GROMACS .gro file of C-alpha atoms in nm:
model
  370
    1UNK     CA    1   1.434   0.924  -1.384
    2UNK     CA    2   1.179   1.172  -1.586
    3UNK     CA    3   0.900   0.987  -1.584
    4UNK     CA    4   0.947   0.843  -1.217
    5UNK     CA    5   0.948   1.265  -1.116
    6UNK     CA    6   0.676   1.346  -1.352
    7UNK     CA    7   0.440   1.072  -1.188
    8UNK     CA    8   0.531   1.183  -0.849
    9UNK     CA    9   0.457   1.555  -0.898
   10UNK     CA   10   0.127   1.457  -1.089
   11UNK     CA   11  -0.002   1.264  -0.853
   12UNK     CA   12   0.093   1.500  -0.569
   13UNK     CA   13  -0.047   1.791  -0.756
   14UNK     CA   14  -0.357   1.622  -0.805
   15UNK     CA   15  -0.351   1.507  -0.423
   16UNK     CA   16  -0.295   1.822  -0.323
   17UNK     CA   17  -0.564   2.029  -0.465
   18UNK     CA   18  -0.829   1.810  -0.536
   19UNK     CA   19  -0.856   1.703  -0.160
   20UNK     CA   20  -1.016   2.008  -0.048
   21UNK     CA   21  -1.317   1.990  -0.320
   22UNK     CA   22  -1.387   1.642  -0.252
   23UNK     CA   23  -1.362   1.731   0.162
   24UNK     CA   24  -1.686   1.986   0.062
   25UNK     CA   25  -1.852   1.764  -0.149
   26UNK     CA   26  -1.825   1.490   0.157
   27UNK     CA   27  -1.974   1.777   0.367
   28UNK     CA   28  -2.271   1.828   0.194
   29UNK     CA   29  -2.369   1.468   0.132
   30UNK     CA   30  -2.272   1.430   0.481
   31UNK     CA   31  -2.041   1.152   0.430
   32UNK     CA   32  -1.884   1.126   0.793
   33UNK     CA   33  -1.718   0.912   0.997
   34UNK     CA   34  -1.827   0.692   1.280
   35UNK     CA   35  -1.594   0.634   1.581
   36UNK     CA   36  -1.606   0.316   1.796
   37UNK     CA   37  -1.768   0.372   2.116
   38UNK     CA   38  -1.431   0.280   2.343
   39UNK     CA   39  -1.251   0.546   2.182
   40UNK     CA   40  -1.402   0.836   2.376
   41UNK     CA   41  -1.079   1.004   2.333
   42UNK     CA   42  -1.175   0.996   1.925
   43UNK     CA   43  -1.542   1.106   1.948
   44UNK     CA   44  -1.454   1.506   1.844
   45UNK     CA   45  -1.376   1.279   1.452
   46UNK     CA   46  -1.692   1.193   1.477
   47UNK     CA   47  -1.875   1.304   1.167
   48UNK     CA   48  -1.507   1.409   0.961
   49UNK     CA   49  -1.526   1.336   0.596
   50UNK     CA   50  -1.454   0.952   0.515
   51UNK     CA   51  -1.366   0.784   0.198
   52UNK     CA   52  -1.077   0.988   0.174
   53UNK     CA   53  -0.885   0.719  -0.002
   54UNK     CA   54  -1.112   0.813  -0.326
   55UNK     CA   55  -0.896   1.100  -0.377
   56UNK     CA   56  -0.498   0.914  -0.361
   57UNK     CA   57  -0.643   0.638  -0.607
   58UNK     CA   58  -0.750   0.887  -0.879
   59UNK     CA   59  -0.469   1.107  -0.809
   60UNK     CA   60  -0.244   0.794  -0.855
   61UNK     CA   61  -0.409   0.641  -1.149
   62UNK     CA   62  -0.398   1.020  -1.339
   63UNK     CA   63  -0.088   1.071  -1.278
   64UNK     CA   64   0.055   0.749  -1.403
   65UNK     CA   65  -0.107   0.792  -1.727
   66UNK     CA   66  -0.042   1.152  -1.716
   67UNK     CA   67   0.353   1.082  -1.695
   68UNK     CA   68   0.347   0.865  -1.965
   69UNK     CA   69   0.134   1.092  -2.259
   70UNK     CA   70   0.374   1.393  -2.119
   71UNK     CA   71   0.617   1.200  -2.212
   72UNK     CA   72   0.510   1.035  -2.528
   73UNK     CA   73   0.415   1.432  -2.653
   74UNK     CA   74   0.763   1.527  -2.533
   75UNK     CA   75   0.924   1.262  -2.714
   76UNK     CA   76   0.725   1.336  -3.018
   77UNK     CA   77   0.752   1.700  -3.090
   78UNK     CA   78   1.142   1.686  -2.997
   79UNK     CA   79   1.090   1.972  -2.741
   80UNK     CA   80   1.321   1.741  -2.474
   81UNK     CA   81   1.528   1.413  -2.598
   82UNK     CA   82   1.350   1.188  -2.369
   83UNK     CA   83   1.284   0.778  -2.402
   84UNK     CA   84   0.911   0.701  -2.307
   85UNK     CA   85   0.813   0.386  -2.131
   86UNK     CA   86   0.518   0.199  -2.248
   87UNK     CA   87   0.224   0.102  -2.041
   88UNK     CA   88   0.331  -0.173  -1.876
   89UNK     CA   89   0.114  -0.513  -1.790
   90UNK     CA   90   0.293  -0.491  -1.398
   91UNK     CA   91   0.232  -0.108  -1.348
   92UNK     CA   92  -0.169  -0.170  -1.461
   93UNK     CA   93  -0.182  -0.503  -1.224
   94UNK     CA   94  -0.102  -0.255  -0.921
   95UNK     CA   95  -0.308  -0.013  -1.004
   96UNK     CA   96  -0.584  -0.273  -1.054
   97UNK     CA   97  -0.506  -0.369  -0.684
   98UNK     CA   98  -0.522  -0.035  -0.586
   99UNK     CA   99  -0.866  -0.016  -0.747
  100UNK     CA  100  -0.978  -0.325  -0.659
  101UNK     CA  101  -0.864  -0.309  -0.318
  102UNK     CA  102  -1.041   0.063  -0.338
  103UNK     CA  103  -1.402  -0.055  -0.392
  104UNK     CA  104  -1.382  -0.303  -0.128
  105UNK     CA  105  -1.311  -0.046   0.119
  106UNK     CA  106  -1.513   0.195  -0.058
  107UNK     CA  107  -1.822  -0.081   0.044
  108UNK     CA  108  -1.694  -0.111   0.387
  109UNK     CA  109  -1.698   0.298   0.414
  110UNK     CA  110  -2.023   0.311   0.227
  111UNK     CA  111  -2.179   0.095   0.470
  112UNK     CA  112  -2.051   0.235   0.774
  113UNK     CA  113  -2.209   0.576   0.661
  114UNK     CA  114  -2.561   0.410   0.554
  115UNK     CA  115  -2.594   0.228   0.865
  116UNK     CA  116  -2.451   0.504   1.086
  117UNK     CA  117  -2.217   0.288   1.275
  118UNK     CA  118  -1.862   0.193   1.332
  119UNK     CA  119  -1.859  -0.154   1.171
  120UNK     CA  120  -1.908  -0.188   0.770
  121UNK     CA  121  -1.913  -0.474   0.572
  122UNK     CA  122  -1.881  -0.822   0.778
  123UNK     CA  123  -1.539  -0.977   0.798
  124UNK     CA  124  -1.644  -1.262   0.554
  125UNK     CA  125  -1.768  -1.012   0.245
  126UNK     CA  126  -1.454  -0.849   0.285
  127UNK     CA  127  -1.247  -1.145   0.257
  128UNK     CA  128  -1.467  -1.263  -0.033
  129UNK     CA  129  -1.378  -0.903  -0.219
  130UNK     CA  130  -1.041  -0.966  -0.145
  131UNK     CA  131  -0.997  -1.295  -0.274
  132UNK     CA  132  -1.174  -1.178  -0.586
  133UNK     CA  133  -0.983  -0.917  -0.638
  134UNK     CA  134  -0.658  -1.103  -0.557
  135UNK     CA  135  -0.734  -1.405  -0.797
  136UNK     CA  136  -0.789  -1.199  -1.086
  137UNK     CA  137  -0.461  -1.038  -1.043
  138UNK     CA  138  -0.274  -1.365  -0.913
  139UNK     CA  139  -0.400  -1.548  -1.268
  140UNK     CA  140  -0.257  -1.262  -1.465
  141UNK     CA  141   0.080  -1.192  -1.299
  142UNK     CA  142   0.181  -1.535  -1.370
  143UNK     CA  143  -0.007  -1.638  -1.698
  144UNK     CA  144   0.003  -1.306  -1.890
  145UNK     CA  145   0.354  -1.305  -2.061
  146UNK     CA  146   0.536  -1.023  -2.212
  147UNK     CA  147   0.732  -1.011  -2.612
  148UNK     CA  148   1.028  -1.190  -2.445
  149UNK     CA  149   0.809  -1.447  -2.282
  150UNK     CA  150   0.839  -1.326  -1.923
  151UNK     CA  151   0.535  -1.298  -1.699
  152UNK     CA  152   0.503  -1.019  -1.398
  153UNK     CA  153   0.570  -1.278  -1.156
  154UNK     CA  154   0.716  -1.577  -1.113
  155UNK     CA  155   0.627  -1.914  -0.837
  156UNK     CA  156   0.926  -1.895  -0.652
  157UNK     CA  157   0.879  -1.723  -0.280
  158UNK     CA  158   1.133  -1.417  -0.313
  159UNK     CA  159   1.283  -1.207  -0.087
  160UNK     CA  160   1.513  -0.963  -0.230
  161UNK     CA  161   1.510  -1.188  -0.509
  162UNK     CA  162   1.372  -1.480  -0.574
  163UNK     CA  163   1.460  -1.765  -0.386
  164UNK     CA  164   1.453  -2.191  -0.487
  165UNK     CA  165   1.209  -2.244  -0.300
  166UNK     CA  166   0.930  -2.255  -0.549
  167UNK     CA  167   0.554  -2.319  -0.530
  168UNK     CA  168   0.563  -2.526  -0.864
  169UNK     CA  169   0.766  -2.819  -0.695
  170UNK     CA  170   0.469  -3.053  -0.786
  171UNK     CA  171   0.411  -2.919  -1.141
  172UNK     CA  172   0.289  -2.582  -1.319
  173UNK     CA  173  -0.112  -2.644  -1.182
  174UNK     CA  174  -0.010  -2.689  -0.823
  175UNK     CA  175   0.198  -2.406  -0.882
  176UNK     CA  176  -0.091  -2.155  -1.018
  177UNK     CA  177  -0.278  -2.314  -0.752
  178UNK     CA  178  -0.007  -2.254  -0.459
  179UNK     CA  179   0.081  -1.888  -0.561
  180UNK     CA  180  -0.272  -1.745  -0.577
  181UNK     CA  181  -0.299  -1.860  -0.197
  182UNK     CA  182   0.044  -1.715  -0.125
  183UNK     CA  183  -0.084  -1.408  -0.308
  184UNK     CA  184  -0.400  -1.408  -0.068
  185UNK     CA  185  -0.218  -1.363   0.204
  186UNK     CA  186   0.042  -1.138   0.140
  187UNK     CA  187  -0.230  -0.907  -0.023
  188UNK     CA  188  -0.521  -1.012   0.280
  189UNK     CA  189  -0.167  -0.929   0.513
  190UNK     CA  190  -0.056  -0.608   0.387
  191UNK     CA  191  -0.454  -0.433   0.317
  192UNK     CA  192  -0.504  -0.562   0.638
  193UNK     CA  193  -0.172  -0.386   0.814
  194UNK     CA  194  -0.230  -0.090   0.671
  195UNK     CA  195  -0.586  -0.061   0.770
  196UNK     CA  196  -0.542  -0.144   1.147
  197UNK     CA  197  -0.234   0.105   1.150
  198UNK     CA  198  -0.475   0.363   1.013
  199UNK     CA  199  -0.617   0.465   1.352
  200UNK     CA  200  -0.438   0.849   1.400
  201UNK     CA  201  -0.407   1.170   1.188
  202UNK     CA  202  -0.173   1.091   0.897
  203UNK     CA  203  -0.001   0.792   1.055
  204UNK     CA  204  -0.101   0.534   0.792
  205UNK     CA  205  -0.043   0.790   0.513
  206UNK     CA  206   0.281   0.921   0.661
  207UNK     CA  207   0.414   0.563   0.692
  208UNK     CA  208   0.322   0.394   0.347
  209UNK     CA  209   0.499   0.757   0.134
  210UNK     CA  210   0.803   0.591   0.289
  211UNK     CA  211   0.716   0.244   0.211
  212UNK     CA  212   0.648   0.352  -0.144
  213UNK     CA  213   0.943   0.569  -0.193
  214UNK     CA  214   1.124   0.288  -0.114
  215UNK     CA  215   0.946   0.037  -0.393
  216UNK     CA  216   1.018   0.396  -0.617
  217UNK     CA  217   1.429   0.325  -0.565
  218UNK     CA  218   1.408  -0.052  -0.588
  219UNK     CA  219   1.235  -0.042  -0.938
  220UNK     CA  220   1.469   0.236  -1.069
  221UNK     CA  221   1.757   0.000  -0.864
  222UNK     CA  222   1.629  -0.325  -1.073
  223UNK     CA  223   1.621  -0.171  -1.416
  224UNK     CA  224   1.939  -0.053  -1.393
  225UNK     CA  225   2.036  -0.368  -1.340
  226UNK     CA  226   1.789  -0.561  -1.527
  227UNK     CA  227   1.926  -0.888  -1.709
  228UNK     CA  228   1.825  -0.746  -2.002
  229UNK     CA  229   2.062  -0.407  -1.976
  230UNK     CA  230   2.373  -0.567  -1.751
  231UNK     CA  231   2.367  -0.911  -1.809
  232UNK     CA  232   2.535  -1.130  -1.531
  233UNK     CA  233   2.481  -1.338  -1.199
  234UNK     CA  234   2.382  -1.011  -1.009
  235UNK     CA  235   2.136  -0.892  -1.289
  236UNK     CA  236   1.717  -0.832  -1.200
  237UNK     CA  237   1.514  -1.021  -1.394
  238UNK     CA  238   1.241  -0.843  -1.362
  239UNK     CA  239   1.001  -0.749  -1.591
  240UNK     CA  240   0.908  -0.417  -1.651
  241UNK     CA  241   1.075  -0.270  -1.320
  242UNK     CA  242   1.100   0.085  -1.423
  243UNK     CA  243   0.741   0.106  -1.465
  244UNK     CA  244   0.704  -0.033  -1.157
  245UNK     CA  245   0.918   0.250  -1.004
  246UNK     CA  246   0.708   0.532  -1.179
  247UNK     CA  247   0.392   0.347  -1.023
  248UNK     CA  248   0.482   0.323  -0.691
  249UNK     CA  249   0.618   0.693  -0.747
  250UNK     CA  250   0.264   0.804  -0.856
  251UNK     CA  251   0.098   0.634  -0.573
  252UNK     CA  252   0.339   0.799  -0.275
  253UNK     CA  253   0.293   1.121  -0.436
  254UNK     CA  254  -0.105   1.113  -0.389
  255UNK     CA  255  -0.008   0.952  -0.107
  256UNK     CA  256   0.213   1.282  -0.021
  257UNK     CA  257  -0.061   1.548  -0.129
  258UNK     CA  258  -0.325   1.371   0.049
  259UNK     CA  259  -0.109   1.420   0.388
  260UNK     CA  260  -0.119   1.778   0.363
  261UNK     CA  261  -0.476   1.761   0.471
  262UNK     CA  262  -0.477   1.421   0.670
  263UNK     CA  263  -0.168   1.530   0.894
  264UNK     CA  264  -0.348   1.646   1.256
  265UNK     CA  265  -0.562   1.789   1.298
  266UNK     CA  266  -0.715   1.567   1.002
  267UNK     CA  267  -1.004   1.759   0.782
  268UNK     CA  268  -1.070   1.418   0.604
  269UNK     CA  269  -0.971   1.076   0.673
  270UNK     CA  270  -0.845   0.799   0.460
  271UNK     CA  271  -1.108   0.541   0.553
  272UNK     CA  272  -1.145   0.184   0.433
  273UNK     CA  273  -1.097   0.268   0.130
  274UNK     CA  274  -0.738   0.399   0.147
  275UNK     CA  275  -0.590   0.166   0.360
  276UNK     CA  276  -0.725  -0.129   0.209
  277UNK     CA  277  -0.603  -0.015  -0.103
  278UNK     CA  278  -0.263   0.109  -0.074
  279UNK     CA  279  -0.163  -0.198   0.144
  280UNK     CA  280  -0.302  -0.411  -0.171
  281UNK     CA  281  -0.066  -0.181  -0.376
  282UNK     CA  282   0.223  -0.274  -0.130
  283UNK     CA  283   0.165  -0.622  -0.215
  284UNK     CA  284   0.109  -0.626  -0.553
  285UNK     CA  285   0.512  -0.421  -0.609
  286UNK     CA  286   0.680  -0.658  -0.322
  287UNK     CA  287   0.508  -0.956  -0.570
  288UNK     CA  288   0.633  -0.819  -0.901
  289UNK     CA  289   0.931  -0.681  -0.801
  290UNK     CA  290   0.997  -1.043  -0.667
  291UNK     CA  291   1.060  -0.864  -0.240
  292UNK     CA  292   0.763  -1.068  -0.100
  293UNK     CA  293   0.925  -1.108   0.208
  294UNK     CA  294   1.141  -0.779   0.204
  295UNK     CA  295   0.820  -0.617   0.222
  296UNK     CA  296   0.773  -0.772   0.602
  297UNK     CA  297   1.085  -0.561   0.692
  298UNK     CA  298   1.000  -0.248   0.457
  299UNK     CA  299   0.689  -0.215   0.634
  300UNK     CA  300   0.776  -0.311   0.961
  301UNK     CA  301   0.554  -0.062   1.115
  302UNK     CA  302   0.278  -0.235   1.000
  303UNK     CA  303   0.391  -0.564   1.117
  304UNK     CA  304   0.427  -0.423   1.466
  305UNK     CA  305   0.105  -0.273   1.492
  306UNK     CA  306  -0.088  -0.565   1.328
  307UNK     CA  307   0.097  -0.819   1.576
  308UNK     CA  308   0.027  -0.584   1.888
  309UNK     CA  309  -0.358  -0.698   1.768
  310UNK     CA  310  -0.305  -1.042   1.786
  311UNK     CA  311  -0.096  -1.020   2.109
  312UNK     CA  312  -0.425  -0.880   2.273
  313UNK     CA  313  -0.659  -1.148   2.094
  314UNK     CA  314  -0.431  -1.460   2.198
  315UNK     CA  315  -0.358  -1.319   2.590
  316UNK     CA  316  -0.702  -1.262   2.642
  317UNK     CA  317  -0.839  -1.626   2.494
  318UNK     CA  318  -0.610  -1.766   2.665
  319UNK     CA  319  -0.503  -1.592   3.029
  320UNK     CA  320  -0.836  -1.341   2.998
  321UNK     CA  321  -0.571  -1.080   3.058
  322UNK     CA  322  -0.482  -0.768   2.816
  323UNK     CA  323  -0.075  -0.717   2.734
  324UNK     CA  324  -0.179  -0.385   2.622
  325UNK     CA  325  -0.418  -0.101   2.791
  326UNK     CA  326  -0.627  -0.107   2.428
  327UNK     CA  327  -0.499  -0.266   2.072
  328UNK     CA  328  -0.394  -0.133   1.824
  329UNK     CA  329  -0.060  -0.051   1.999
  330UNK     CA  330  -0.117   0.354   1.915
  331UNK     CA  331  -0.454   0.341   2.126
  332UNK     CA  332  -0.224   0.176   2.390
  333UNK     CA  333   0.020   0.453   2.384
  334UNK     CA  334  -0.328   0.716   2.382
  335UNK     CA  335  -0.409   0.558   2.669
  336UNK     CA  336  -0.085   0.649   2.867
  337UNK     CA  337  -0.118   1.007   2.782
  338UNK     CA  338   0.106   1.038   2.454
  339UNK     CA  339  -0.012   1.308   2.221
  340UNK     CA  340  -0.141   1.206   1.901
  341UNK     CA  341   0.149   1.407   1.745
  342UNK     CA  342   0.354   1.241   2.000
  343UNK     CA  343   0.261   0.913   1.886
  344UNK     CA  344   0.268   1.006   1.511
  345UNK     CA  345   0.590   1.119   1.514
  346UNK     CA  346   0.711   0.806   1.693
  347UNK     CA  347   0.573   0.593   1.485
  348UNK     CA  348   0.740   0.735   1.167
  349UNK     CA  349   1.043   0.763   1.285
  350UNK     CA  350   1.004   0.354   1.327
  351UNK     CA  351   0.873   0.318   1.029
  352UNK     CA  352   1.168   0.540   0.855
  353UNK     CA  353   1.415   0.324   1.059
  354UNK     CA  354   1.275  -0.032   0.938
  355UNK     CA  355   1.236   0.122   0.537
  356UNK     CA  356   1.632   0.212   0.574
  357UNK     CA  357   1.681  -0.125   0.691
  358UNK     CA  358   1.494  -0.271   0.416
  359UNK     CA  359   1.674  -0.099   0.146
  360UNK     CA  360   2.040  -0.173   0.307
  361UNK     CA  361   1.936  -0.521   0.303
  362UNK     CA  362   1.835  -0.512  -0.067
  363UNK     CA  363   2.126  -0.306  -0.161
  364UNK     CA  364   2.390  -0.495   0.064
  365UNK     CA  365   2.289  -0.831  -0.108
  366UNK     CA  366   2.378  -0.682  -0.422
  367UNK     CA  367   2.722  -0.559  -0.286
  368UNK     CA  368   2.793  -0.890  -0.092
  369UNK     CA  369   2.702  -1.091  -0.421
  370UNK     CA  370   2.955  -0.900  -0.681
   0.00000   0.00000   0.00000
């Protein structure tokens, strides 16, 4: 419980006050953002510091590694009876998501600024970066194995567990082969949720510290009743899940910080390279926390803003008629004369609503199973 606080204030610390330095170095390099034409009604954000997501991946990456030397000097000098946590292999494979995921957004961002337009990289060189990215980690979630011969994750689809239906029904190669596409498009799925959600003042950010909070309980949830400590037919066997915990902590705490100055009226936005990110981060706990599909419910939110998207594609191919006045559904919603804050507030409150029912389902499986 220590370290999972310690990461969380870190990172939020870090968030917090290193946000408004980077906003003036963004100023002076005039590093701004560009706003589609068709959103007149976003044209004053025109110009507002980008790249914003910079500042939540440092903040979470310091303040993981922060938590653990605190508490490895803690531990050491006898100042506070505490047990430290090594660096874990599944707590390094998110934050190389979060990294990875990072610099491909960072590109996009990058680009957007260079060519001083709306559009950054092409759809294709982000999917290529993703992929990339997402086979690298794919390869070592399920090859790298720890002292009791368990690897990060495991070929069987999950969803608050995992399930029998596994990818390795034809052998171990087919398997590999199997879960890095399954891994391509739950991480391709979630960057990409996040990133079409992040369209308002502190919605996206708002909406994944509850996401990640969540991943923050289940970790803690699974360790306490890892296989390992409380051996029976209810038991988590999942490796390294209190790492994972003090992870996802770290990351909703820079998440947290970072909202202070993203809430509306936002003085910097998140850009590419946050939302790509932290929905790559998203993916990377639901895989090695084996909730792949929980994660559909967790971040419902995202779900229903991405499908709102391809609502409008599919009506208009095939009727040449819109559902909605303007996708995303939050420009719909614009369009009708909500507030932003209106439509902020909304919008949290649905995704609080579909986290709680996430975590009742995990925790009422549990309770059903003893």
């Amino acid at each position: 419980m220590v370290n999972v606080m310690l990461a969380g204030g870190f990172s939020m610390a870090i968030a917090l006050l290193c946000t408004p330095l980077f906003i003036t170095f963004l100023v002076r390099r005039r590093y701004g953002q560009f706003i589609r034409d068709d959103l007149t009604h976003h044209h004053v954000k025109r110009g507002k510091p980008t790249m914003g997501g910079a500042v939540i991946i440092a903040a979470a990456i310091v303040g993981y590694f922060a938590t653990h030397a605190s508490l490895f000097v803690l531990d050491a000098t006898g100042v506070v009876q505490v047990t430290h946590s090594r660096i874990s292999l599944s707590a390094l494979l998110v934050l190389f998501l979060l990294t990875g995921l990072g610099l491909v957004g960072f590109l996009d961002d990058y680009t957007k600024i260079r060519k001083e337009r709306s559009l950054g990289l092409t759809s294709w060189q982000k999917l290529i970066g993703q992929t990339v990215v997402t086979v690298v980690f794919a390869l070592a979630a399920l090859l790298a194995t720890d002292e009791q011969g368990r690897a990060p994750a495991s070929t069987a689809i999950s969803f608050v567990r995992d399930t029998r239906l596994d990818l390795a029904f034809a052998g171990p190669v087919v398997g590999v082969i199997l879960f890095i596409a399954w891994a391509n498009v739950l991480i391709a799925g979630a960057s990409n949720g996040v990133n079409i959600t992040d369209g308002l003042d502190g919605l996206a950010t708002g909406a994944s510290v509850m996401v990640f909070g969540a991943y923050t309980v289940i970790g803690m949830w699974q360790y306490n009743q890892n296989c390992e400590l409380m051996p029976g037919p209810n038991c988590y066997n999942v490796a390294d899940a209190l790492d994972l915990a003090v992870v996802a902590a770290a990351i909703a705490g820079a998440c947290f910080g970072f909202l202070w100055w993203n809430a509306s009226p936002a003085q910097i936005i998140m850009g590419d390279t946050g939302s790509l990110s932290l929905g790559a981060a998203l993916a990377g706990l639901a895989i090695l926390t084996h909730t792949q599909l929980l994660l559909v419910i967790l971040g419902g939110l995202f779900v229903i803003v991405t499908s709102s998207v391809i609502i409008q594609v599919i009506s208009f191919k095939l009727t040449g008629k819109r559902v909605f006045r303007m996708a995303p559904l939050h420009h719909h919603f614009e369009l009708l004369g909500w507030a932003e804050v209106t439509i902020v507030a909304r919008f949290w409150i649905i995704a609080g609503i579909c986290v709680a029912a996430g975590a009742a389902i995990f925790y009422g499986e549990w309770v059903v199973n003893l």
